[in-house]
mmCIF file of C-alpha atoms in Angstrom:
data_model
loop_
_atom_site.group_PDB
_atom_site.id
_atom_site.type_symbol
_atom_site.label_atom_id
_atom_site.label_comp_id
_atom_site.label_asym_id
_atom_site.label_seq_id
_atom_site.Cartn_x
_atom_site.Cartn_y
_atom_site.Cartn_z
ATOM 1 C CA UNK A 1 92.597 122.842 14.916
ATOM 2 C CA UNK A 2 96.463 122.207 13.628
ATOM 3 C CA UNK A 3 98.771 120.037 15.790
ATOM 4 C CA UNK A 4 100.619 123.165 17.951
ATOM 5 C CA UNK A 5 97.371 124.390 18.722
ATOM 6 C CA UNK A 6 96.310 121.186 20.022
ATOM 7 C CA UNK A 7 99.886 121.104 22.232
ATOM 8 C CA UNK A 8 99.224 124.797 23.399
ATOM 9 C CA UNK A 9 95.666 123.858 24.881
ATOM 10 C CA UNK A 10 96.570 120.721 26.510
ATOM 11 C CA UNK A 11 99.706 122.220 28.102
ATOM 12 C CA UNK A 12 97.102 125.325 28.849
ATOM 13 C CA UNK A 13 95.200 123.001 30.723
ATOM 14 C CA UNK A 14 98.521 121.831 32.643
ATOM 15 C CA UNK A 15 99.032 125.571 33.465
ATOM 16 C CA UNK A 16 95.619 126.047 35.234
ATOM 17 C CA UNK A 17 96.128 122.885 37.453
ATOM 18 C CA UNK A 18 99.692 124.102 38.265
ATOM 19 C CA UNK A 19 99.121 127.345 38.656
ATOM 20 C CA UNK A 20 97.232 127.454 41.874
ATOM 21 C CA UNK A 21 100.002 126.852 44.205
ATOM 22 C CA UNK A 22 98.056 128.049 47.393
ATOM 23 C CA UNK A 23 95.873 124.785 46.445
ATOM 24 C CA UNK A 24 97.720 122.506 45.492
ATOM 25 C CA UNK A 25 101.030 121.452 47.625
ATOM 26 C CA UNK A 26 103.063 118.515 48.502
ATOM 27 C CA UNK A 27 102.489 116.928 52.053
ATOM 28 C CA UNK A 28 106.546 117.759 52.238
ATOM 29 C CA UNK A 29 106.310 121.058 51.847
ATOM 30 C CA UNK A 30 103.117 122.190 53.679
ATOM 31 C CA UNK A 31 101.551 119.691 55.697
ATOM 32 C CA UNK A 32 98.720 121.891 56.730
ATOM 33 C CA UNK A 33 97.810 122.941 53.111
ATOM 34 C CA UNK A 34 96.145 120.019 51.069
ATOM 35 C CA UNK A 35 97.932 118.587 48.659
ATOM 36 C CA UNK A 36 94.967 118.190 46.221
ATOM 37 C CA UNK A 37 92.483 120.187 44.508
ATOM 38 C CA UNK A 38 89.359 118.896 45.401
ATOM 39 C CA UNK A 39 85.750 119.291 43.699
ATOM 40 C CA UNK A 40 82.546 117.541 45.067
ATOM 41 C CA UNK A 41 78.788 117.261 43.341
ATOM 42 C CA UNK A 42 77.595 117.102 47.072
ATOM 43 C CA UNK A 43 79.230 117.556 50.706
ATOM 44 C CA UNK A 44 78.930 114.769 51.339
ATOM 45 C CA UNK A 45 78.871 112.537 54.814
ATOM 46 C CA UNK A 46 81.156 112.724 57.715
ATOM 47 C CA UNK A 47 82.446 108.944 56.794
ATOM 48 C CA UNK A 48 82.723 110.725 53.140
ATOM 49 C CA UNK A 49 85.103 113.331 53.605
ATOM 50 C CA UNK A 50 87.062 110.642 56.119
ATOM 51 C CA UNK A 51 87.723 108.633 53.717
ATOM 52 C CA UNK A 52 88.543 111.195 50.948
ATOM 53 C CA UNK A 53 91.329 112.812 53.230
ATOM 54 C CA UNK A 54 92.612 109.018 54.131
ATOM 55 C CA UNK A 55 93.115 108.108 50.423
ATOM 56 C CA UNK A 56 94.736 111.910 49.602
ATOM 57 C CA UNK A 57 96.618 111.660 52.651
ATOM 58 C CA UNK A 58 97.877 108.379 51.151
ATOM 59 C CA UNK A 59 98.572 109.443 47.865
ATOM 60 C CA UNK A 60 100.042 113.206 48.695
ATOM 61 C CA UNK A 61 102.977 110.850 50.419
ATOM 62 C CA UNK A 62 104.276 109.803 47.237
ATOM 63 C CA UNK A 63 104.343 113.545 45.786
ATOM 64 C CA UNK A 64 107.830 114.972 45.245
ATOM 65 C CA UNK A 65 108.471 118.856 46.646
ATOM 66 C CA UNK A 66 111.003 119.469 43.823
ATOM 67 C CA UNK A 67 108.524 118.004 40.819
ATOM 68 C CA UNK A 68 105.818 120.063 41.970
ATOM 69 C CA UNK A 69 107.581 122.746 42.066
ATOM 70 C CA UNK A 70 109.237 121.839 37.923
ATOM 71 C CA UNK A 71 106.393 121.886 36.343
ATOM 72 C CA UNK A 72 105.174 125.235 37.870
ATOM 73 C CA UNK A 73 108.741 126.684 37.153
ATOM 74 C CA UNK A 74 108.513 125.526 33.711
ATOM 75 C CA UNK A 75 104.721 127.189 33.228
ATOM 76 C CA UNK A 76 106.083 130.294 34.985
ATOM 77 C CA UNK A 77 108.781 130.091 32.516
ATOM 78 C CA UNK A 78 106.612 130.156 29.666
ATOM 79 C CA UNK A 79 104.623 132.605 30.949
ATOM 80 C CA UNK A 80 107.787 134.651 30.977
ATOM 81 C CA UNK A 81 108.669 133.582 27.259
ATOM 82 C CA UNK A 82 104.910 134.835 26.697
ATOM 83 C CA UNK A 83 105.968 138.563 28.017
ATOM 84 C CA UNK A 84 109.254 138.615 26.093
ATOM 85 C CA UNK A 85 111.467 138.328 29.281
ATOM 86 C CA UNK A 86 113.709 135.697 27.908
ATOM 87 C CA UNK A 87 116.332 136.341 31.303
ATOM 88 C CA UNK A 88 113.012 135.662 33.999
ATOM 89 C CA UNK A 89 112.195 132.758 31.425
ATOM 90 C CA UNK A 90 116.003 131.298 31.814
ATOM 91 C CA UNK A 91 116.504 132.215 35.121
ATOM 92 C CA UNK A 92 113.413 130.186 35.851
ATOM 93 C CA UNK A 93 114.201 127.075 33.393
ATOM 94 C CA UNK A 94 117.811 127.127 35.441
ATOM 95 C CA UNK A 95 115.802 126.152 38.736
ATOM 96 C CA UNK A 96 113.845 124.055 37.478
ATOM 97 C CA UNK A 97 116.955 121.900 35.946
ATOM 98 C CA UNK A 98 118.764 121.979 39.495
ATOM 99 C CA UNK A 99 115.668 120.724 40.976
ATOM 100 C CA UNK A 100 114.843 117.787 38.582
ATOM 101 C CA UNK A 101 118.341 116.961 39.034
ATOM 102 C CA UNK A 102 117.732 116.728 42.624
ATOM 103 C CA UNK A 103 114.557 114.419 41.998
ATOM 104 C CA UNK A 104 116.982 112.557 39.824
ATOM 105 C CA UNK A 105 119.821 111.866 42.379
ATOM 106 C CA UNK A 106 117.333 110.791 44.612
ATOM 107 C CA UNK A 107 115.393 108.552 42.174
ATOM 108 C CA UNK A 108 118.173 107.192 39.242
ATOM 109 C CA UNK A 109 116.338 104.383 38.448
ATOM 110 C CA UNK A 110 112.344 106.252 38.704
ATOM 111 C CA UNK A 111 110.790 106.965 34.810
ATOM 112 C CA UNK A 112 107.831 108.946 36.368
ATOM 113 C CA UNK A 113 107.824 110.650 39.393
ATOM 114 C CA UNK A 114 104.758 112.069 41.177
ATOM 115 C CA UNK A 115 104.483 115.784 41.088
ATOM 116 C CA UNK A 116 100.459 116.481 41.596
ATOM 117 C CA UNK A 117 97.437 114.608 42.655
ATOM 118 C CA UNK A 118 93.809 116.079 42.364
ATOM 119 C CA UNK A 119 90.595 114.297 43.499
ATOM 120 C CA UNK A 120 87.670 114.606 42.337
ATOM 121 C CA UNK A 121 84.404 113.369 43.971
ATOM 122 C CA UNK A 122 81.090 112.390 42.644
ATOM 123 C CA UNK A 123 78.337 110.735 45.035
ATOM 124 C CA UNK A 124 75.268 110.539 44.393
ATOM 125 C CA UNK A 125 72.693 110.530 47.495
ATOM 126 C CA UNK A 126 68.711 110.803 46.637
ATOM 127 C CA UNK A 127 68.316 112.482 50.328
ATOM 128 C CA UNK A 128 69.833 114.278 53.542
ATOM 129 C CA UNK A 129 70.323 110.431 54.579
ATOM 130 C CA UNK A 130 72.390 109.543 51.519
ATOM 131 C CA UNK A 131 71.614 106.417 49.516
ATOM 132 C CA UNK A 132 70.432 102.864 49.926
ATOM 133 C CA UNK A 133 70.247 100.059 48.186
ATOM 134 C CA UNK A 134 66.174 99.996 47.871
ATOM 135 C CA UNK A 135 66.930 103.540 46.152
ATOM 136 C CA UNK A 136 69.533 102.102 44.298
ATOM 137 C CA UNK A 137 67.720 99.204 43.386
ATOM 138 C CA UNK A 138 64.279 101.239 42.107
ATOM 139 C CA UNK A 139 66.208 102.847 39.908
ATOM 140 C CA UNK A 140 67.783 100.358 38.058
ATOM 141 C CA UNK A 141 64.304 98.745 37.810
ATOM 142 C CA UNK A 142 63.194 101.755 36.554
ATOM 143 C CA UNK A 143 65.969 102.029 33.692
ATOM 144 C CA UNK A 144 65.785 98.169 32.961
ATOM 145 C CA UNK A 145 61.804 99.159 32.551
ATOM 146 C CA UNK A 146 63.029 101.928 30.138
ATOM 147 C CA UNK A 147 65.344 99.961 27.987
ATOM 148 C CA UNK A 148 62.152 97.314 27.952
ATOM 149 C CA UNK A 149 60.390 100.192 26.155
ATOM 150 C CA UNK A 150 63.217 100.569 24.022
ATOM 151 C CA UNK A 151 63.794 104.435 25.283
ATOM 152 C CA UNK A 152 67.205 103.932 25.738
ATOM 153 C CA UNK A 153 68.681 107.176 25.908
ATOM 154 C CA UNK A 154 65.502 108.177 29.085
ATOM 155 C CA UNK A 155 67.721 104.783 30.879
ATOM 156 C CA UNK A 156 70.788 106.048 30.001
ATOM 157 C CA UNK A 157 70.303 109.092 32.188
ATOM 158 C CA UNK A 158 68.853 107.348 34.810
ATOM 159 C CA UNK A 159 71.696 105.051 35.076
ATOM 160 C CA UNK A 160 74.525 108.246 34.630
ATOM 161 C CA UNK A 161 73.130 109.003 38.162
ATOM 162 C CA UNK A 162 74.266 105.754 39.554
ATOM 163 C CA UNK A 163 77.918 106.865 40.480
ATOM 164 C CA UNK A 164 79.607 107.002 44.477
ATOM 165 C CA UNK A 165 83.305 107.584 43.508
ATOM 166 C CA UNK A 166 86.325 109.619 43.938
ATOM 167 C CA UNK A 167 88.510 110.007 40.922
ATOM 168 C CA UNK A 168 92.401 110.328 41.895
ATOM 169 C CA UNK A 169 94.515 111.853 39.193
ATOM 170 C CA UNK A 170 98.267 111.586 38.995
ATOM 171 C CA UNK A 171 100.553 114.206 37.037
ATOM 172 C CA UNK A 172 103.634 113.076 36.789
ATOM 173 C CA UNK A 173 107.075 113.955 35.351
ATOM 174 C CA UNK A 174 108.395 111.654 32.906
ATOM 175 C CA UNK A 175 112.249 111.769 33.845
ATOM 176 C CA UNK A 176 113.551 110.461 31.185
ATOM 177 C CA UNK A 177 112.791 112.870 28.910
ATOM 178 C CA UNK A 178 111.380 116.073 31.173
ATOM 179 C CA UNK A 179 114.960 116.757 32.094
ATOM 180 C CA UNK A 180 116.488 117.006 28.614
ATOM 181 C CA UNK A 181 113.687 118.408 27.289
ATOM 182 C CA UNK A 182 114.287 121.538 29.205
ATOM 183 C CA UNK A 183 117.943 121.921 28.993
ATOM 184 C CA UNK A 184 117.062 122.139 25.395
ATOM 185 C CA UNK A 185 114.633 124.707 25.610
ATOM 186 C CA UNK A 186 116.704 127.009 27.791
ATOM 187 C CA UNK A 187 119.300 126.779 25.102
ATOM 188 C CA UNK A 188 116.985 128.328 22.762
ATOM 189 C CA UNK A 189 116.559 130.805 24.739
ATOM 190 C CA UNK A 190 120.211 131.746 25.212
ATOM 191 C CA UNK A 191 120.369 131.820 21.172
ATOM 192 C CA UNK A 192 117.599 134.623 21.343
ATOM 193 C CA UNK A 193 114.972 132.393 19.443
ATOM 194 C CA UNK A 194 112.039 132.787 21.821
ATOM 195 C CA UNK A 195 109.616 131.624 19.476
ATOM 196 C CA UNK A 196 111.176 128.273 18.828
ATOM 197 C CA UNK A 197 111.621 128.018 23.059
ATOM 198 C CA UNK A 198 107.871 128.868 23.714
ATOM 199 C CA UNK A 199 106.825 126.026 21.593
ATOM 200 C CA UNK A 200 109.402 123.986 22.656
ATOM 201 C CA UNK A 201 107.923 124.383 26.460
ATOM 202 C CA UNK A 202 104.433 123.862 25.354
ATOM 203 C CA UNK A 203 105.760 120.371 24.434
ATOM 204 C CA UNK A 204 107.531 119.726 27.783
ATOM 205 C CA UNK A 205 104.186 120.393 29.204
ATOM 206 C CA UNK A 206 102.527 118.263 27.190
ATOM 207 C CA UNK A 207 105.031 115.202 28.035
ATOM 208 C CA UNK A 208 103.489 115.148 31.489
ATOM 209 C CA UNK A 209 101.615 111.716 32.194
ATOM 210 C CA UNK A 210 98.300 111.767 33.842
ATOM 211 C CA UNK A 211 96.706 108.823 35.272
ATOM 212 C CA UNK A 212 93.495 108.346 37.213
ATOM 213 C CA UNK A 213 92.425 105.779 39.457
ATOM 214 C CA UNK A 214 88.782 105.642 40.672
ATOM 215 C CA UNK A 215 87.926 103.908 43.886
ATOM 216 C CA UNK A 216 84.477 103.523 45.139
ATOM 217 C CA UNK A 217 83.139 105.650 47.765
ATOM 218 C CA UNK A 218 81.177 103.264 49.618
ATOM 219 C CA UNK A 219 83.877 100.896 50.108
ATOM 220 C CA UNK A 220 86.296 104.193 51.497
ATOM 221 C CA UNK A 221 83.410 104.844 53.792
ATOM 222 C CA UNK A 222 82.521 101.233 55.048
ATOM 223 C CA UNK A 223 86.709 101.500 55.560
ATOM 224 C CA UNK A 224 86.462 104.550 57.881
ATOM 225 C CA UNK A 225 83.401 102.982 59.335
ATOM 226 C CA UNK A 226 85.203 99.868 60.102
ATOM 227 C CA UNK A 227 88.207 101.860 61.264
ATOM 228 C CA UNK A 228 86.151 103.747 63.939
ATOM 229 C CA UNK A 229 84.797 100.403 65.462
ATOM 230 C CA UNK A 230 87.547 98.802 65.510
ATOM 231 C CA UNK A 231 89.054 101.276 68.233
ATOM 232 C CA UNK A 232 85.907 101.310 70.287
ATOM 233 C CA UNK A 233 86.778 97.827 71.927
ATOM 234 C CA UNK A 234 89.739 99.648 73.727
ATOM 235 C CA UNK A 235 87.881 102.745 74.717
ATOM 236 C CA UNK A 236 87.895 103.302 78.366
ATOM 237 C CA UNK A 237 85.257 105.076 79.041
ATOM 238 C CA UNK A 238 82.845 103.023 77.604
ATOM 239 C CA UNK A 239 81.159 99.537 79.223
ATOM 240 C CA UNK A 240 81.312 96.169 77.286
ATOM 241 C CA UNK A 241 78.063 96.251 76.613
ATOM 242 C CA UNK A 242 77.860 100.114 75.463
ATOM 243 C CA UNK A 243 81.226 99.591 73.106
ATOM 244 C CA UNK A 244 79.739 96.544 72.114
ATOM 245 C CA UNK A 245 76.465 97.490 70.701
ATOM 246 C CA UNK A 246 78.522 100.542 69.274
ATOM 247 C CA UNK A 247 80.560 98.487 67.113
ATOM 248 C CA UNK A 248 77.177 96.073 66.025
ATOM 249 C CA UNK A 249 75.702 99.560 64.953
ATOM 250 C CA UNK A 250 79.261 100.755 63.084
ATOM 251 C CA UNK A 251 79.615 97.359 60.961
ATOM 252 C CA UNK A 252 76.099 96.962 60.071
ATOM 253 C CA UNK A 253 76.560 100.480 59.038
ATOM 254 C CA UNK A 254 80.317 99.476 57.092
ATOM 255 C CA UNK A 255 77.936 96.391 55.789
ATOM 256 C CA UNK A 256 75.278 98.524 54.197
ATOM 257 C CA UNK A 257 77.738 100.663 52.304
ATOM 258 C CA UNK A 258 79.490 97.801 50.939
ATOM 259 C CA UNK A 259 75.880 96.402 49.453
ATOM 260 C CA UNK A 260 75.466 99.970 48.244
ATOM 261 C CA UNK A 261 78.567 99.665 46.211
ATOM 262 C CA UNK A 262 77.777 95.875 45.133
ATOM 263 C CA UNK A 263 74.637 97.292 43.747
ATOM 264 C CA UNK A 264 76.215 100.271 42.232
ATOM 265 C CA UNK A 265 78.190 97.809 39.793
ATOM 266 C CA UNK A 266 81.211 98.104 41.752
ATOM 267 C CA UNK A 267 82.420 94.574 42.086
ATOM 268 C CA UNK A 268 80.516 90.989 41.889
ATOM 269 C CA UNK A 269 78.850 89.260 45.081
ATOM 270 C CA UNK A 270 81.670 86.832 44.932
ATOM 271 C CA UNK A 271 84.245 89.817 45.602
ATOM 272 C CA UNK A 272 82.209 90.605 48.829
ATOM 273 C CA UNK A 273 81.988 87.391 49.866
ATOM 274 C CA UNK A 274 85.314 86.923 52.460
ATOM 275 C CA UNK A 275 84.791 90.264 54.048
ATOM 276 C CA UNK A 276 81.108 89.507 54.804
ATOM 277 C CA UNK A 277 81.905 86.569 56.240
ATOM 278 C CA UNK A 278 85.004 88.443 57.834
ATOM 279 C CA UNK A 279 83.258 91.115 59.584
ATOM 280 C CA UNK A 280 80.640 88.507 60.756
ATOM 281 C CA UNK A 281 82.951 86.084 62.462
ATOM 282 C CA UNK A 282 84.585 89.236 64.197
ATOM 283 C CA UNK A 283 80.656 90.035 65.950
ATOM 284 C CA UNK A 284 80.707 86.506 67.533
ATOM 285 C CA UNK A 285 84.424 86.983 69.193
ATOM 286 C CA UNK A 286 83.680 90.883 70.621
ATOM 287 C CA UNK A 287 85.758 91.571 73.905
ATOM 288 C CA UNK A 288 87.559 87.987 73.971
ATOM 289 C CA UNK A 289 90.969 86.438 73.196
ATOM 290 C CA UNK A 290 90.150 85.992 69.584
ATOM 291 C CA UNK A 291 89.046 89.172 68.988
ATOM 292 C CA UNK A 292 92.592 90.776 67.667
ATOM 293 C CA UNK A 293 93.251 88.259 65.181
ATOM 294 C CA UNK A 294 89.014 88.252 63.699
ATOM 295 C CA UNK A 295 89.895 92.398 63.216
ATOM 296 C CA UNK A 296 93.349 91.252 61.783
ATOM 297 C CA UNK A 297 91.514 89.386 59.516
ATOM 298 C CA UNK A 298 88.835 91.988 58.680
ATOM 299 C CA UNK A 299 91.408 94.551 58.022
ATOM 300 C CA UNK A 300 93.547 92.292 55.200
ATOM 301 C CA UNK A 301 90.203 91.060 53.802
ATOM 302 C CA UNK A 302 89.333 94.531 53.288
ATOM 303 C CA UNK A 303 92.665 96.101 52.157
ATOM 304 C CA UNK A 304 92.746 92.930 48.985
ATOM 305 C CA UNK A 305 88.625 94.145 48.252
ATOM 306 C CA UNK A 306 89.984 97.606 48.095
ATOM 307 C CA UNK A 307 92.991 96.924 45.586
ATOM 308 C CA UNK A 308 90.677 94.636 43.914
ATOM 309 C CA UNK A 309 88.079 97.600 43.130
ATOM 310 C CA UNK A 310 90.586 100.348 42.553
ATOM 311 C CA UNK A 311 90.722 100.919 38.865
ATOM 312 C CA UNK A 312 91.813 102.867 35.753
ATOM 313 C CA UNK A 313 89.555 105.379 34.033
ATOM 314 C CA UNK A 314 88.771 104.389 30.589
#
């Protein structure tokens, strides 16, 4: 495969993940419409899809209206170039710049702004219950048996199972080059040399920067689990006793998925260590004076475990 083919499948690719507009949207335009494509091996739990709308809802805040809506005029654009409408295909490309120069007013300073964010969620659950760590656990016995035996590639699958995350990808517009980059293309077009303006689009497209970030699911669910005790101790309708023994149930529950992601590889004991002791200290002070600053203290524990166990795909 030569070097422009290469460019025209990647930017391809780019196309796809633009092109579904009724999907994907920014929080600014639509906030009723997602602002991420989502795909999920399983459903997943109720404390599951909490926590995967908290962290989209949290990324989807830094996506620009006007750099979503580039990079779809820009594939539309080609698509035009692609039909032989060279006036849609400028028309289009004209938008786009008055847009990006919008973005850029706003953001001088800004080399890559957010235009798209897509999650994608893999959790693996051995039953209706999900997963625990004596599940967990027999199955990494079971591959270190394997490996034992020398059948490494038998452990290898075994262990491939062993994954409870959400993978957040970032497309986003580099703007110090996007800009230009299209300005130049549309001037190709006005000098009637479509071919040369196609290609030159296919390599705008392909100047968008993806990252991803993957982020545990356990800890996002022992987060939501957290969250939802937290406000029990000010529910009304509930005794002292009966919010009480609500919130014992809720962070042994947040507990258990944290040692479900400790034995999933995600993270050394020693990084569990404050919130554990955290969210232990907060069960003796339930309902008293103290209480406020123990969940204060639960809550920043957890957000520097959470930034500590965020990390780049490889």
């Amino acid at each position: 495969m030569n070097s422009h083919k290469l460019k025209k499948s990647a930017a391809t690719i780019v196309m796809v993940l633009t092109s579904a507009a009724s999907i994907v949207q920014p929080v600014s335009a639509a906030q009723t419409t997602p602002a991420a494509a989502v795909s999920s091996a399983t459903a997943g739990s109720k404390e599951t899809q909490a926590a995967k709308r908290k962290l989209l809802g949290e990324k989807q805040v830094q996506i620009e209206h006007e750099a979503l809506e580039s990079i779809t005029g820009t594939q539309n654009a080609l698509l035009a170039l692609q039909k032989q409408d060279g006036k849609k295909a400028m028309a289009l490309l004209k938008e786009v710049s008055g847009k990006l120069g919008i973005v850029l007013a706003k953001y001088p300073a800004l080399k890559l702004i957010p235009a798209n964010v897509e999650a994608d969620v893999e959790d693996f659950a051995t039953s209706d219950h999900g997963t625990d760590v004596k599940q967990v656990q027999n199955l990494l016995d079971q591959a270190g048996a394997l490996l034992d035996q020398h059948k490494v590639q038998d452990a290898r699958k075994m262990l491939a199972q062993l994954v409870s995350e959400v993978r957040i990808t970032t497309t986003s517009i580099p703007l110090g080059t996007f800009p230009a980059a299209i300005k130049d293309a549309s001037a190709l077009i006005d000098k009637g040399k479509r071919d040369e303006a196609e290609a030159a689009l296919y390599d705008v497209l392909n100047m968008l920067v993806k990252t991803t970030e993957i982020i545990p699911l356990p800890v996002l669910r022992s987060e939501a689990l957290l969250t939802e005790a937290s406000e029990l101790e000010h529910k009304e309708d509930l005794s002292q006793q009966a919010s009480r023994d609500a919130i014992l149930k809720l962070t042994q529950e947040a507990k258990n998925e944290l040692q479900l992601a400790q034995t999933l590889g995600y993270g050394t004991q020693d990084d569990y260590k404050l919130l554990y002791t955290a969210i232990d200290d907060m069960k003796d002070v339930i309902h008293s004076k103290k209480s406020a600053a123990a969940w204060d203290k639960v809550k920043s524990t957890f957000f520097d475990l959470k930034n500590k166990l965020i990390y780049p795909a490889k």
